[in-house]
PDB file of C-alpha atoms in Angstrom:
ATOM      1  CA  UNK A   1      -8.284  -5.479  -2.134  1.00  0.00           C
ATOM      2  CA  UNK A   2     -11.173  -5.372  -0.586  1.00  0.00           C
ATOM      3  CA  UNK A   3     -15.194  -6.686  -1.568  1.00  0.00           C
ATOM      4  CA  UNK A   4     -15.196  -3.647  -4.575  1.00  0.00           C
ATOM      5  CA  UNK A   5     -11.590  -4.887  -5.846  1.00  0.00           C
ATOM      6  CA  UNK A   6     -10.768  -1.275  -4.511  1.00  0.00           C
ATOM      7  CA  UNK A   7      -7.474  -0.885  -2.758  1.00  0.00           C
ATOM      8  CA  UNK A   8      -7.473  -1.068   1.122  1.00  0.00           C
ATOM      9  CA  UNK A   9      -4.173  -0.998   1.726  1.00  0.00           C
ATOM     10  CA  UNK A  10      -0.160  -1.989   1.866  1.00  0.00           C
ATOM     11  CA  UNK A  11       1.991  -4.012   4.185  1.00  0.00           C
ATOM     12  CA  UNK A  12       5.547  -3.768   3.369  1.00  0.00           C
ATOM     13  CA  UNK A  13       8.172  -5.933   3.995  1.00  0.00           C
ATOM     14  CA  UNK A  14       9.462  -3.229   6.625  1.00  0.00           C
ATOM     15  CA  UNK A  15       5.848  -3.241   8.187  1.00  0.00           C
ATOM     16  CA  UNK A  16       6.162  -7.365   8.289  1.00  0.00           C
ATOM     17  CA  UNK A  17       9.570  -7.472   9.923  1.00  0.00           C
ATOM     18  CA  UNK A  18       8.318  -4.980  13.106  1.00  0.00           C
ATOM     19  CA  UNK A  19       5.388  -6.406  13.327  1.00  0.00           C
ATOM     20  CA  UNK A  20       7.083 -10.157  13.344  1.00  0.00           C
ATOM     21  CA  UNK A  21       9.317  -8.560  15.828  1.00  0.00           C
ATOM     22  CA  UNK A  22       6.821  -7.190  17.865  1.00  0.00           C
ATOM     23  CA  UNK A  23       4.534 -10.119  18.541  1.00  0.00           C
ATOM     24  CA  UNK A  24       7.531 -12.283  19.243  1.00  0.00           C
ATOM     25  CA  UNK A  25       8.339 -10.188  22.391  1.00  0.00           C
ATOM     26  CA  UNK A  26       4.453  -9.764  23.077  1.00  0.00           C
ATOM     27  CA  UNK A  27       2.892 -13.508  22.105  1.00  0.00           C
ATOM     28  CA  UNK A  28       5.280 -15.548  19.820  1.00  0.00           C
ATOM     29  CA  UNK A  29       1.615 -17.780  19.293  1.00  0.00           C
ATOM     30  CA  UNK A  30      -0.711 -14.784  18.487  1.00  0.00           C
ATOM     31  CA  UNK A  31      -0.889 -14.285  14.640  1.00  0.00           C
ATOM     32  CA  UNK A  32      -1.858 -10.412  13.950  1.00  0.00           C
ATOM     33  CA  UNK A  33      -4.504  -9.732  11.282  1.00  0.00           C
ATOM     34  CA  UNK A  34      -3.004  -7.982   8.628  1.00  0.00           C
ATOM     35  CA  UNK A  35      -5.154  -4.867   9.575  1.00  0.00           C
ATOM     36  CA  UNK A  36      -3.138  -3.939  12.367  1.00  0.00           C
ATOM     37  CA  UNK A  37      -0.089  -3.120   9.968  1.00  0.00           C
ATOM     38  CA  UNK A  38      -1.423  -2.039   6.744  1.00  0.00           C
ATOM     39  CA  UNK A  39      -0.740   1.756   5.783  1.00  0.00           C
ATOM     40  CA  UNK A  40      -4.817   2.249   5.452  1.00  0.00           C
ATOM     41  CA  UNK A  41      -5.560   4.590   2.054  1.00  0.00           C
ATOM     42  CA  UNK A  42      -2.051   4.440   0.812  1.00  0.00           C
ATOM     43  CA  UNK A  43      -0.920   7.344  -1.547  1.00  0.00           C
ATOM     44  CA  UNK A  44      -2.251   5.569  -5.501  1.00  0.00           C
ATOM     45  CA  UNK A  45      -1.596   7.147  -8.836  1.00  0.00           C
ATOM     46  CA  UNK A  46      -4.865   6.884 -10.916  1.00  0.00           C
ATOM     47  CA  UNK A  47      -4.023   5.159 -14.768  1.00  0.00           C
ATOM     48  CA  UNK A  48      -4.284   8.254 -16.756  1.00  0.00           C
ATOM     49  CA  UNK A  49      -2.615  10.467 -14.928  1.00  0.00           C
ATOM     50  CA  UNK A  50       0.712  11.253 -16.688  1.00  0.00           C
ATOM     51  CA  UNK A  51       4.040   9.914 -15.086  1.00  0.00           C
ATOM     52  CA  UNK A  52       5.305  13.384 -14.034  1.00  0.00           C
ATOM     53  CA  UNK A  53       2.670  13.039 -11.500  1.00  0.00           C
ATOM     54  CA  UNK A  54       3.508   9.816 -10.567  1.00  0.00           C
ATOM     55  CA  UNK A  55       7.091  10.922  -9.840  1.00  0.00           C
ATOM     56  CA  UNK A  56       6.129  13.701  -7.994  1.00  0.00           C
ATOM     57  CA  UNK A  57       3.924  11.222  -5.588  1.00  0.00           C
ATOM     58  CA  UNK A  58       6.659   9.039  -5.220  1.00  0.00           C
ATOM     59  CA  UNK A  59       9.195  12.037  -4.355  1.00  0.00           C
ATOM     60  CA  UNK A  60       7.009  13.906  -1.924  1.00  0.00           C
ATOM     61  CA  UNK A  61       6.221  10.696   0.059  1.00  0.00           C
ATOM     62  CA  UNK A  62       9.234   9.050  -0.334  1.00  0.00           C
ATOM     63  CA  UNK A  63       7.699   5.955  -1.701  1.00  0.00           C
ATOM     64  CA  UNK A  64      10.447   3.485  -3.734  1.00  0.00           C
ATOM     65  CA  UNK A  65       6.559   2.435  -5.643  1.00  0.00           C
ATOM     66  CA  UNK A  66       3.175   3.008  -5.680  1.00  0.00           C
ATOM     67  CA  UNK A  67      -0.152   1.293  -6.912  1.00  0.00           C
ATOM     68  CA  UNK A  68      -1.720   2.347  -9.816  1.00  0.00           C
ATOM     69  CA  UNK A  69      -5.407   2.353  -9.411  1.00  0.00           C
ATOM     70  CA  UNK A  70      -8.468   2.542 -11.895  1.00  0.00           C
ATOM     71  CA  UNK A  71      -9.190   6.269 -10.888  1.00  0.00           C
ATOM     72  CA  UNK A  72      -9.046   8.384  -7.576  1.00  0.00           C
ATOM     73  CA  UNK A  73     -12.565   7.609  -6.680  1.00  0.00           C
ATOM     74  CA  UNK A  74     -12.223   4.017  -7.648  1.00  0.00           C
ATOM     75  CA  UNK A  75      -9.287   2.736  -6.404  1.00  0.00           C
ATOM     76  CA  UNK A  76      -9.290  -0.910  -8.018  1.00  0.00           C
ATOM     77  CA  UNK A  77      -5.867  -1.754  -8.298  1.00  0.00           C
ATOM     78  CA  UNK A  78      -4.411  -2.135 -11.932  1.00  0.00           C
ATOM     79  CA  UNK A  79      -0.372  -2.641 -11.250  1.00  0.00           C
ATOM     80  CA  UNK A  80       2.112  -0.953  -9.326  1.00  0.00           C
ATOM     81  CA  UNK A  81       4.958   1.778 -10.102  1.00  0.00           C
ATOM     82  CA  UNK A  82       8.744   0.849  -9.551  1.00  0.00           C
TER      83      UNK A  82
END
């Protein structure tokens, strides 16, 4: 969430888990900034957008969820989709 409360982006627990594996090989003592995993502008659903449209996000990306944000200009983040 960044300065705007506007979504910046996701980390999932798949992203953690290569990433964790990753800097054990590289530097076991280096911790990475979250920035350099996040999926930057992640695929949102705005509020009032019916949930056919959700589903249809979810199915063409193959997401298992997705955040529900205030609009798709404004992407303050109001919950997420299971």
């Amino acid at each position: 969430i960044g300065q705007q409360e506007s979504l910046l982006g996701v980390v999932t627990r798949s992203d953690l888990m290569a990433a964790l594996e990753i800097a054990a090989l590289a530097d076991p003592d280096k911790d990475l900034p979250v920035t350099d995993i996040m999926v930057q502008n992640p695929v949102s659903v705005p509020v009032h957008e019916p949930l056919s449209a959700a589903m249809s996000l979810m199915r063409d990306h193959d997401l298992k969820q997705i955040p529900v944000v205030e609009s798709s200009k404004n992407k303050k983040v109001l919950g997420r989709l299971r």
